[in-house]
Coordinates of C-alpha atoms in Angstrom, one line a residue:
M1 CA -0.4 -0.1 -0.1
T2 CA 1.1 3.6 -1.0
V3 CA 1.2 6.6 1.3
T4 CA 1.2 9.6 -0.2
A5 CA 2.3 12.6 1.9
P6 CA 0.6 16.3 1.9
P7 CA 2.2 18.7 -0.7
V8 CA 5.1 20.4 1.3
G9 CA 3.9 23.6 2.6
Q10 CA 0.0 22.4 3.0
P11 CA -0.5 20.9 6.4
D12 CA -2.8 17.7 7.1
Q13 CA -6.1 19.1 7.8
A14 CA -7.3 15.9 9.2
E15 CA -5.4 15.9 12.5
P16 CA -6.5 19.3 13.5
Q17 CA -9.9 18.4 13.0
T18 CA -10.0 15.0 14.9
A19 CA -8.3 17.2 17.9
Q20 CA -10.7 19.7 17.8
A21 CA -13.8 16.8 17.7
S22 CA -11.9 15.1 20.7
R23 CA -12.0 18.2 22.7
G24 CA -16.0 19.0 21.7
S25 CA -16.8 15.6 22.8
R26 CA -15.0 15.7 26.2
L27 CA -16.8 19.2 26.5
L28 CA -19.7 17.7 25.8
R29 CA -19.6 15.0 28.0
L30 CA -18.6 17.8 31.5
V31 CA -22.4 19.2 30.3
P32 CA -24.3 17.0 32.4
A33 CA -21.5 17.3 35.4
A34 CA -21.8 20.9 35.6
A35 CA -25.9 21.2 34.8
A36 CA -25.9 19.0 38.1
A37 CA -23.6 21.1 40.3
L38 CA -25.7 24.1 39.0
S39 CA -29.0 23.1 39.6
G40 CA -27.8 22.2 43.6
V41 CA -26.6 25.6 43.1
L42 CA -30.2 26.9 42.3
L43 CA -31.5 24.8 45.0
Y44 CA -29.6 26.1 47.5
V45 CA -30.6 30.1 46.2
S46 CA -33.8 28.8 46.6
F47 CA -33.2 28.5 50.8
P48 CA -33.9 31.3 53.0
P49 CA -32.7 34.0 53.7
R50 CA -33.9 34.6 50.1
T51 CA -37.7 34.3 49.4
L52 CA -37.1 32.5 45.9
W53 CA -38.8 29.2 47.1
W54 CA -39.8 28.6 43.2
L55 CA -36.5 27.8 41.8
A56 CA -36.3 24.4 43.8
L57 CA -38.8 23.8 40.8
P58 CA -36.4 24.4 38.1
A59 CA -33.8 23.1 39.9
F60 CA -35.2 19.5 40.0
A61 CA -36.2 19.8 36.8
V62 CA -32.4 19.8 35.4
F63 CA -31.9 17.0 38.2
G64 CA -33.9 14.8 36.5
W65 CA -32.9 15.7 33.2
V66 CA -29.1 14.9 34.1
L67 CA -30.0 11.5 35.5
R68 CA -32.7 10.1 33.0
G69 CA -31.2 6.9 31.4
R70 CA -27.9 7.1 33.2
S71 CA -26.1 4.1 34.4
W72 CA -25.8 3.7 38.3
K73 CA -22.0 4.8 38.4
A74 CA -22.8 8.1 36.3
A75 CA -26.1 8.7 38.6
F76 CA -24.4 8.5 41.9
G77 CA -21.7 10.9 40.8
L78 CA -24.2 13.6 39.3
G79 CA -26.4 13.2 42.0
Y80 CA -23.0 14.0 44.6
L81 CA -22.2 17.0 42.7
F82 CA -25.6 18.3 42.7
G83 CA -25.6 17.6 46.8
L84 CA -22.2 19.5 46.8
G85 CA -23.6 22.3 44.8
F86 CA -26.7 22.5 47.2
L87 CA -24.9 21.7 50.4
L88 CA -21.6 23.4 50.0
P89 CA -23.0 27.0 50.2
L90 CA -26.1 25.9 52.6
L91 CA -24.1 24.4 55.4
V92 CA -21.0 27.2 55.3
W93 CA -22.1 28.3 58.6
T94 CA -20.9 25.1 60.5
G95 CA -17.7 26.4 59.3
V96 CA -17.6 29.6 61.2
E97 CA -16.0 28.8 64.7
V98 CA -14.3 25.9 63.5
G99 CA -12.8 26.1 60.4
P100 CA -13.3 24.7 57.1
V101 CA -12.6 21.0 57.9
P102 CA -15.9 20.0 59.7
W103 CA -17.6 21.7 57.2
L104 CA -16.1 19.8 54.4
A105 CA -16.3 17.1 56.2
L106 CA -20.1 17.2 57.0
V107 CA -21.1 18.2 53.0
A108 CA -18.9 15.4 51.7
I109 CA -21.0 12.5 54.1
E110 CA -24.5 14.3 53.3
A111 CA -23.7 14.5 49.7
V112 CA -23.2 10.5 49.7
F113 CA -27.1 10.5 50.4
V114 CA -28.0 12.9 47.5
G115 CA -25.9 10.3 45.3
L116 CA -27.7 7.4 46.3
V117 CA -30.8 9.2 45.4
G118 CA -29.6 10.1 42.0
V119 CA -29.0 5.8 41.6
G120 CA -32.5 5.5 42.2
V121 CA -34.1 8.7 40.2
A122 CA -31.8 7.1 37.4
A123 CA -33.1 3.4 37.6
V124 CA -36.7 4.4 37.9
S125 CA -36.6 7.0 35.2
K126 CA -37.6 5.2 32.2
L127 CA -40.9 3.9 34.4
P128 CA -44.6 4.9 33.4
A129 CA -45.3 7.8 36.2
W130 CA -41.5 8.1 37.1
P131 CA -41.7 11.8 38.5
V132 CA -43.8 9.7 41.4
W133 CA -41.7 7.0 42.1
A134 CA -38.6 10.0 41.8
A135 CA -40.0 12.5 44.4
A136 CA -40.8 9.5 46.7
L137 CA -37.0 8.5 46.6
W138 CA -35.9 12.1 47.3
I139 CA -38.2 11.6 50.5
A140 CA -36.4 8.8 51.8
G141 CA -33.2 10.0 51.0
E142 CA -34.5 12.6 53.3
A143 CA -35.5 10.3 55.8
A144 CA -32.3 8.2 56.1
R145 CA -30.4 11.6 56.3
A146 CA -32.7 12.6 59.5
R147 CA -31.4 9.5 60.8
A148 CA -28.0 8.5 60.3
P149 CA -25.1 9.0 61.2
F150 CA -25.0 10.3 64.9
G151 CA -28.7 10.4 65.5
G152 CA -29.1 12.2 61.6
F153 CA -29.0 15.6 60.2
P154 CA -32.4 17.0 58.8
W155 CA -31.2 20.6 57.6
G156 CA -31.9 21.4 54.2
K157 CA -34.7 19.3 53.9
I158 CA -36.8 20.7 51.2
A159 CA -39.9 21.4 53.3
F160 CA -37.5 24.1 54.8
G161 CA -37.1 26.0 52.0
Q162 CA -40.8 26.5 51.4
A163 CA -41.8 29.0 54.2
D164 CA -42.8 31.7 51.9
G165 CA -44.4 29.2 48.9
V166 CA -47.7 28.6 47.6
F167 CA -46.8 25.0 49.0
L168 CA -46.5 25.7 52.8
P169 CA -50.1 24.7 53.3
L170 CA -49.3 21.5 52.9
A171 CA -47.5 20.8 56.0
A172 CA -50.8 21.0 57.8
L173 CA -51.8 17.9 55.7
G174 CA -48.7 15.8 55.8
G175 CA -45.5 17.3 57.5
T176 CA -42.2 18.1 56.2
P177 CA -42.2 14.8 53.9
V178 CA -45.6 15.8 52.0
L179 CA -44.6 19.6 51.8
G180 CA -41.1 18.2 50.0
F181 CA -42.7 15.5 48.3
A182 CA -44.8 17.9 46.6
V183 CA -42.2 20.5 45.7
V184 CA -40.1 17.7 44.4
L185 CA -43.0 15.8 42.4
C186 CA -43.9 19.6 40.4
G187 CA -40.0 19.8 39.4
F188 CA -39.6 16.6 37.9
G189 CA -42.9 16.8 36.3
L190 CA -42.1 20.1 34.9
Y191 CA -39.3 18.2 33.4
E192 CA -41.4 15.6 32.2
V193 CA -43.2 18.1 30.3
V194 CA -40.8 19.5 28.6
R195 CA -39.3 16.5 27.5
L196 CA -42.3 15.1 26.1
V197 CA -43.3 18.4 24.1
Q198 CA -39.6 18.0 22.5
E199 CA -40.5 14.3 21.5
R200 CA -43.5 15.8 19.8
R201 CA -41.5 17.9 18.1
R202 CA -39.2 15.4 17.2
T203 CA -41.4 12.5 16.3
G204 CA -44.7 14.2 15.8
E205 CA -46.4 11.9 17.8
L206 CA -47.9 12.4 21.5
R207 CA -47.9 9.7 24.4
R208 CA -51.5 11.0 25.6
T209 CA -51.1 8.7 28.8
A210 CA -47.5 10.1 29.7
A211 CA -48.2 13.5 29.0
A212 CA -51.6 13.1 31.5
V213 CA -49.3 12.0 34.3
A214 CA -46.9 14.6 33.5
L215 CA -49.3 17.5 33.8
L216 CA -50.5 16.1 37.1
S217 CA -47.7 15.9 38.3
V218 CA -47.3 19.8 38.1
A219 CA -51.0 20.5 38.6
V220 CA -52.0 18.1 41.6
P221 CA -49.4 19.3 43.9
V222 CA -50.7 22.9 43.2
V223 CA -54.2 22.1 43.6
A224 CA -53.5 20.2 46.7
A225 CA -51.7 23.3 48.2
V226 CA -54.5 25.5 47.8
A227 CA -57.2 23.1 49.1
A228 CA -54.6 22.7 52.4
R229 CA -55.1 26.3 52.7
T230 CA -58.5 25.5 55.1
L231 CA -56.2 23.4 57.5
V232 CA -54.3 27.1 58.0
S233 CA -55.8 29.3 60.9
D234 CA -54.2 31.6 63.1
K235 CA -57.6 31.9 65.6
A236 CA -57.4 31.6 69.1
Q237 CA -59.1 28.2 70.7
D238 CA -58.3 28.5 74.3
G239 CA -58.1 32.3 74.6
T240 CA -55.1 34.1 74.2
A241 CA -52.1 34.8 76.4
T242 CA -49.2 37.6 76.0
V243 CA -45.9 36.6 75.8
A244 CA -42.3 37.9 76.2
L245 CA -39.1 37.0 74.1
I246 CA -36.0 38.4 75.8
Q247 CA -32.7 38.7 73.8
G248 CA -29.9 39.9 75.8
N249 CA -27.5 39.8 73.4
V250 CA -23.8 38.4 73.9
P251 CA -20.5 40.6 74.5
R252 CA -18.3 40.1 71.3
L253 CA -14.6 40.7 72.2
G254 CA -12.5 41.0 75.6
L255 CA -13.7 38.5 77.8
E256 CA -12.5 35.2 79.1
F257 CA -14.8 32.3 79.4
N258 CA -16.2 32.6 82.6
A259 CA -16.6 36.5 82.0
Q260 CA -18.1 35.8 78.9
R261 CA -20.7 33.1 80.5
R262 CA -21.9 35.5 83.5
A263 CA -22.0 38.7 81.1
V264 CA -24.9 36.7 79.2
L265 CA -26.9 36.0 82.0
D266 CA -26.7 39.3 83.4
Y267 CA -27.6 41.2 79.7
H268 CA -30.6 38.9 79.6
A269 CA -31.5 39.8 83.5
R270 CA -31.0 43.5 82.4
E271 CA -33.2 43.7 79.4
T272 CA -35.5 41.8 81.4
E273 CA -35.3 44.6 84.5
R274 CA -35.7 47.3 81.5
L275 CA -39.2 45.2 79.9
A276 CA -40.4 45.6 83.4
A277 CA -39.7 49.2 84.0
E278 CA -41.8 49.6 80.7
V279 CA -44.9 47.4 81.5
K280 CA -44.7 49.3 85.0
A281 CA -44.7 52.8 83.2
G282 CA -47.6 51.5 81.3
K283 CA -45.7 51.6 77.8
V284 CA -45.5 47.8 77.0
A285 CA -48.5 45.3 78.1
R286 CA -47.7 43.0 80.9
P287 CA -46.8 39.4 79.6
D288 CA -48.3 36.4 81.3
F289 CA -44.6 34.7 80.8
V290 CA -41.3 35.3 79.7
L291 CA -39.2 33.4 77.5
W292 CA -35.5 33.5 77.6
P293 CA -33.4 31.5 74.9
E294 CA -30.7 28.6 75.2
N295 CA -28.0 29.2 76.6
S296 CA -29.1 32.4 78.7
S297 CA -27.4 31.1 81.9
D298 CA -24.7 29.0 81.0
I299 CA -23.8 29.2 84.7
D300 CA -25.6 26.4 86.5
P301 CA -28.1 28.4 89.1
F302 CA -28.5 25.2 91.0
A303 CA -25.0 25.0 91.4
Y304 CA -24.1 28.5 91.5
A305 CA -26.3 30.7 94.0
D306 CA -25.2 33.8 92.3
A307 CA -26.6 33.0 89.0
A308 CA -29.8 32.2 90.8
V309 CA -29.5 35.3 92.6
V310 CA -29.6 37.2 89.2
I311 CA -32.5 35.1 87.7
D312 CA -34.6 35.4 90.5
G313 CA -34.3 39.1 90.9
A314 CA -35.3 39.0 87.0
A315 CA -38.4 37.0 87.7
K316 CA -39.3 39.3 90.7
A317 CA -39.0 42.4 88.7
I318 CA -41.3 41.3 86.0
G319 CA -43.4 39.3 87.9
V320 CA -44.1 36.4 86.2
P321 CA -42.6 32.9 85.2
I322 CA -39.4 32.9 83.1
S323 CA -37.9 30.1 81.0
V324 CA -34.6 30.2 81.4
G325 CA -31.7 28.2 79.1
G326 CA -29.2 27.1 81.4
V327 CA -26.4 24.5 81.3
V328 CA -27.0 21.8 84.4
E329 CA -24.7 19.4 85.7
R330 CA -26.5 17.2 87.8
G331 CA -25.3 13.3 89.2
G332 CA -22.1 13.8 87.1
K333 CA -23.9 14.6 83.9
L334 CA -24.2 17.9 81.8
Y335 CA -27.5 18.9 80.4
N336 CA -28.8 21.5 78.2
E337 CA -32.2 22.5 80.1
Q338 CA -34.8 24.9 80.2
I339 CA -36.1 26.1 84.0
L340 CA -39.0 27.4 84.5
W341 CA -38.3 30.0 87.2
D342 CA -41.3 31.6 89.0
P343 CA -41.1 34.5 90.9
V344 CA -42.4 33.6 94.0
K345 CA -41.4 29.9 94.3
G346 CA -38.0 29.7 92.3
P347 CA -37.2 26.8 89.9
T348 CA -40.4 24.4 89.6
Q349 CA -40.4 22.6 86.2
T350 CA -37.6 21.4 83.9
Y351 CA -36.9 20.3 80.3
D352 CA -33.5 18.5 79.4
K353 CA -32.6 18.7 75.6
R354 CA -33.4 15.2 73.9
Q355 CA -31.9 15.6 70.0
V356 CA -28.0 16.7 71.3
Q357 CA -25.9 17.9 68.4
P358 CA -23.0 15.7 67.4
F359 CA -19.5 17.4 67.6
G360 CA -21.2 20.5 69.2
E361 CA -22.7 19.0 72.2
Y362 CA -21.2 15.8 72.2
L363 CA -18.3 14.0 70.4
P364 CA -19.0 10.5 68.7
M365 CA -16.2 7.9 69.0
R366 CA -14.3 10.7 71.3
S367 CA -11.2 8.6 71.5
L368 CA -10.7 8.3 67.5
I369 CA -11.6 11.7 67.0
G370 CA -9.3 12.7 70.0
A371 CA -6.3 10.9 68.3
I372 CA -7.0 12.6 64.6
N373 CA -7.7 16.1 66.1
G374 CA -6.8 17.1 69.7
N375 CA -9.0 20.5 69.3
W376 CA -12.5 18.6 69.2
T377 CA -11.9 16.7 72.7
S378 CA -10.8 20.3 73.7
M379 CA -13.5 21.8 72.5
V380 CA -16.1 19.5 73.7
R381 CA -14.6 18.6 76.8
Q382 CA -17.5 16.6 78.5
D383 CA -20.7 15.2 76.6
F384 CA -24.0 16.8 77.3
S385 CA -26.6 13.8 78.2
R386 CA -29.9 13.6 76.5
G387 CA -33.1 14.3 78.0
S388 CA -35.9 11.4 78.1
K389 CA -39.3 13.6 78.4
P390 CA -41.0 16.0 76.4
G391 CA -41.2 19.3 77.5
V392 CA -44.3 21.4 78.2
F393 CA -44.4 24.0 81.2
D394 CA -47.4 25.2 82.7
M395 CA -46.8 29.1 82.5
D396 CA -49.7 30.9 83.8
G397 CA -52.1 28.4 82.4
A398 CA -51.2 28.3 79.0
K399 CA -49.0 25.1 77.8
I400 CA -45.7 25.8 76.4
G401 CA -43.9 23.1 74.2
L402 CA -40.3 23.2 74.1
A403 CA -38.0 22.2 71.5
T404 CA -34.3 23.6 72.1
C405 CA -32.8 24.9 68.8
Y406 CA -31.1 22.1 66.6
E407 CA -34.4 19.9 67.9
A408 CA -36.4 22.2 65.4
A409 CA -35.2 20.3 62.2
F410 CA -36.6 17.0 63.7
D411 CA -39.9 16.5 63.0
W412 CA -40.5 14.1 66.2
A413 CA -39.1 16.7 68.7
V414 CA -41.7 19.4 67.9
R415 CA -44.6 16.8 67.0
D416 CA -44.7 15.6 70.6
T417 CA -44.8 18.6 72.7
V418 CA -47.8 19.2 70.9
T419 CA -49.5 16.0 71.3
H420 CA -48.7 16.2 74.8
G421 CA -50.8 19.6 75.2
A422 CA -49.0 22.2 74.0
Q423 CA -50.8 25.0 73.1
V424 CA -47.8 27.3 72.0
I425 CA -44.3 26.1 70.7
S426 CA -41.2 27.8 71.6
V427 CA -37.5 27.2 70.4
P428 CA -35.3 28.5 72.3
S429 CA -31.9 28.9 70.3
N430 CA -28.2 30.3 70.5
N431 CA -26.6 31.3 67.1
A432 CA -24.4 33.5 68.7
T433 CA -21.6 31.2 67.5
F434 CA -22.5 31.4 63.8
D435 CA -22.0 35.2 63.7
R436 CA -24.5 36.7 60.9
S437 CA -24.3 33.7 58.4
E438 CA -27.4 32.2 56.7
M439 CA -27.9 29.8 59.5
T440 CA -30.5 32.0 61.9
Y441 CA -32.6 32.6 58.6
Q442 CA -32.2 28.8 57.9
Q443 CA -33.6 27.7 61.3
L444 CA -36.4 30.6 61.6
A445 CA -37.7 28.9 58.1
M446 CA -38.0 26.0 60.0
S447 CA -39.8 27.1 63.0
R448 CA -42.3 29.1 60.5
V449 CA -43.0 25.6 58.8
R450 CA -43.6 24.0 62.0
A451 CA -46.3 26.6 62.9
V452 CA -48.1 25.7 59.9
E453 CA -47.4 21.8 60.3
H454 CA -49.1 21.9 63.8
S455 CA -51.5 25.3 63.7
R456 CA -49.4 26.6 66.9
T457 CA -48.1 30.0 67.3
V458 CA -44.1 29.4 67.7
T459 CA -41.6 32.0 69.4
V460 CA -38.3 31.8 68.7
P461 CA -36.1 33.5 71.7
V462 CA -32.2 33.3 70.5
T463 CA -29.5 35.1 72.8
S464 CA -28.2 37.4 69.4
G465 CA -31.1 37.1 66.9
V466 CA -32.8 37.1 65.0
S467 CA -35.8 36.3 67.7
A468 CA -39.5 36.1 66.4
I469 CA -42.9 35.4 67.1
I470 CA -44.6 33.1 64.4
M471 CA -48.3 33.0 63.9
P472 CA -49.9 30.1 63.3
D473 CA -50.0 30.6 59.4
G474 CA -46.3 30.8 59.6
R475 CA -46.3 34.4 59.5
I476 CA -43.7 36.3 61.3
S477 CA -45.5 39.0 63.2
Q478 CA -42.6 40.6 65.1
K479 CA -38.7 40.0 64.7
T480 CA -35.3 41.5 66.4
R481 CA -32.3 42.2 64.2
M482 CA -29.1 40.7 65.3
F483 CA -26.8 41.4 67.6
V484 CA -28.8 43.9 69.7
A485 CA -30.6 43.6 72.8
D486 CA -34.3 43.8 72.4
S487 CA -37.7 42.2 73.5
L488 CA -41.2 41.3 71.8
V489 CA -44.3 41.3 73.7
Q490 CA -47.3 40.0 72.0
K491 CA -50.5 38.7 72.7
V492 CA -50.9 35.5 70.9
P493 CA -53.5 32.8 70.1
L494 CA -53.7 29.8 72.5
R495 CA -54.9 26.5 70.1
S496 CA -55.5 22.6 71.1
S497 CA -56.8 21.2 68.1
E498 CA -54.5 19.1 66.1
T499 CA -53.5 19.0 62.1
P500 CA -53.7 16.0 60.1
A501 CA -50.0 16.6 59.9
T502 CA -49.7 16.0 64.0
K503 CA -52.1 13.0 64.1
L504 CA -50.4 11.4 61.1
G505 CA -47.0 11.7 62.6
I506 CA -44.3 9.4 60.9
L507 CA -46.9 7.2 58.6
P508 CA -46.7 9.7 55.7
E509 CA -43.3 9.5 55.7
I510 CA -43.4 5.7 55.9
A511 CA -46.0 5.6 53.3
L512 CA -43.6 7.6 50.9
V513 CA -40.5 5.1 52.1
F514 CA -43.0 2.4 50.5
V515 CA -43.8 4.0 47.3
A516 CA -40.0 4.7 46.7
A517 CA -39.0 0.9 47.4
G518 CA -42.0 -0.3 45.3
G519 CA -40.7 1.8 42.1
L520 CA -37.0 0.7 42.8
G521 CA -38.2 -2.7 42.9
W522 CA -40.3 -2.0 39.7
A523 CA -37.1 -1.0 38.1
I524 CA -34.9 -3.7 38.9
G525 CA -37.3 -6.4 37.9
A526 CA -37.8 -4.4 34.6
G527 CA -33.9 -4.1 34.0
A528 CA -33.5 -7.9 34.9
R529 CA -36.4 -9.2 32.5
A530 CA -34.8 -6.8 30.2
R531 CA -31.3 -8.8 30.4
R532 CA -33.3 -11.7 30.0
R533 CA -34.8 -11.4 26.9
T534 CA -31.5 -10.0 25.4
T535 CA -29.3 -13.1 26.5
T536 CA -32.4 -15.1 25.1
N537 CA -32.0 -13.3 21.7

């Protein structure tokens, strides 16, 4: 065979064209990966403090597009990138005080759950009515994240990004699982509508059944949300109560640890006494009870008489019971405790936080973590113990349910205060260590969802802000600024009826997990049958 060289001075054009085509092919392969990561970022942008809740729909539409028909390996990778795009910016506040390593480690672990969901979505993406199976799989992934590892981390549930959205009333119907399912279903359904329109343009045919399912996937969640608005009410059922929230603020710099703790207590007592003076002068309505934040007294008032004197003085000044957030040692164990302090009787009831925060309030695998990084063991010198009973304080005849800070993210920890008689829910929190990050706004949005979920006023007293009073319809009626001393006083409705979400409890989540398992089983079976047919042929 004779090979003819190109004439001198005329370069071979085939090689550059081949190289360009190869580069173009590689860039084209990167498009799904880039789309997965960017759609995750889009989902993050839909979360508070922004009110762009509707961006969750195109985020899931793009996610559905990148996963359709993928192999399990590609689907895991694309799902993982979606998780990174979403969770890296959402959880950046976790590294404010401790640096980027814990933040990155947390995101790396949590994104694994999203990657596994991606595998499931890809598997069901060719089934009839696939948006239903795919949305249920996402909720199953959230259910797993809320339980493992180390007791779970539900932060970033889709429901928590919908406090300003049209889907919010669904929280009263079936809690955060149903609310999140509706949003994800609508997003996947939106992609399916677009895909079928493109398919018709390409082939000239319209699959009517698939088109009907796609349209229903978009329409049913919206219609259900509108219908569920009848479940949302802020009317008083058992009269009203006037509540006061105290935000004492925290010292920023220049104090040693013990002086810092005492200053926080003094700040909250001082703000309470200032409020008492305004009440006495007739400028502010007299509250029926007062709520202080988590860690408003890190000095144990049962062990240190000077701390007890400060709290008692504040209670006597205002003349009504105060719920005080304290750090208490009892029987050699440490508790994050709410203490009901009566102006006459002193401390009468306590509630010990049950869902304590790993790496913040206790250290899992302490010896191993200490060997890797000694700073963790010095930061968490002693593990907090868990309480065992729901907290419902009787404050001047009103029953106040307590879910301390981190507990607001867990469905069960809020619900069982209502099933034990709470007419108002309080979420005492301490966000001071997270500075001015988005964390406080994300947590505030959770409390707004809880208000609608259980049809209760939710109060959020925070050491440094944002403190707020949230009506049973999820509307914020009053709030403070961050890092200021302030108080909020308002008459709020007392309610005792239970929403369907409160009555059903975990059942909607279990049902959606079964739906997810059914869709996944169908997909696996269909794949096995297809392989057998291929082998036979």
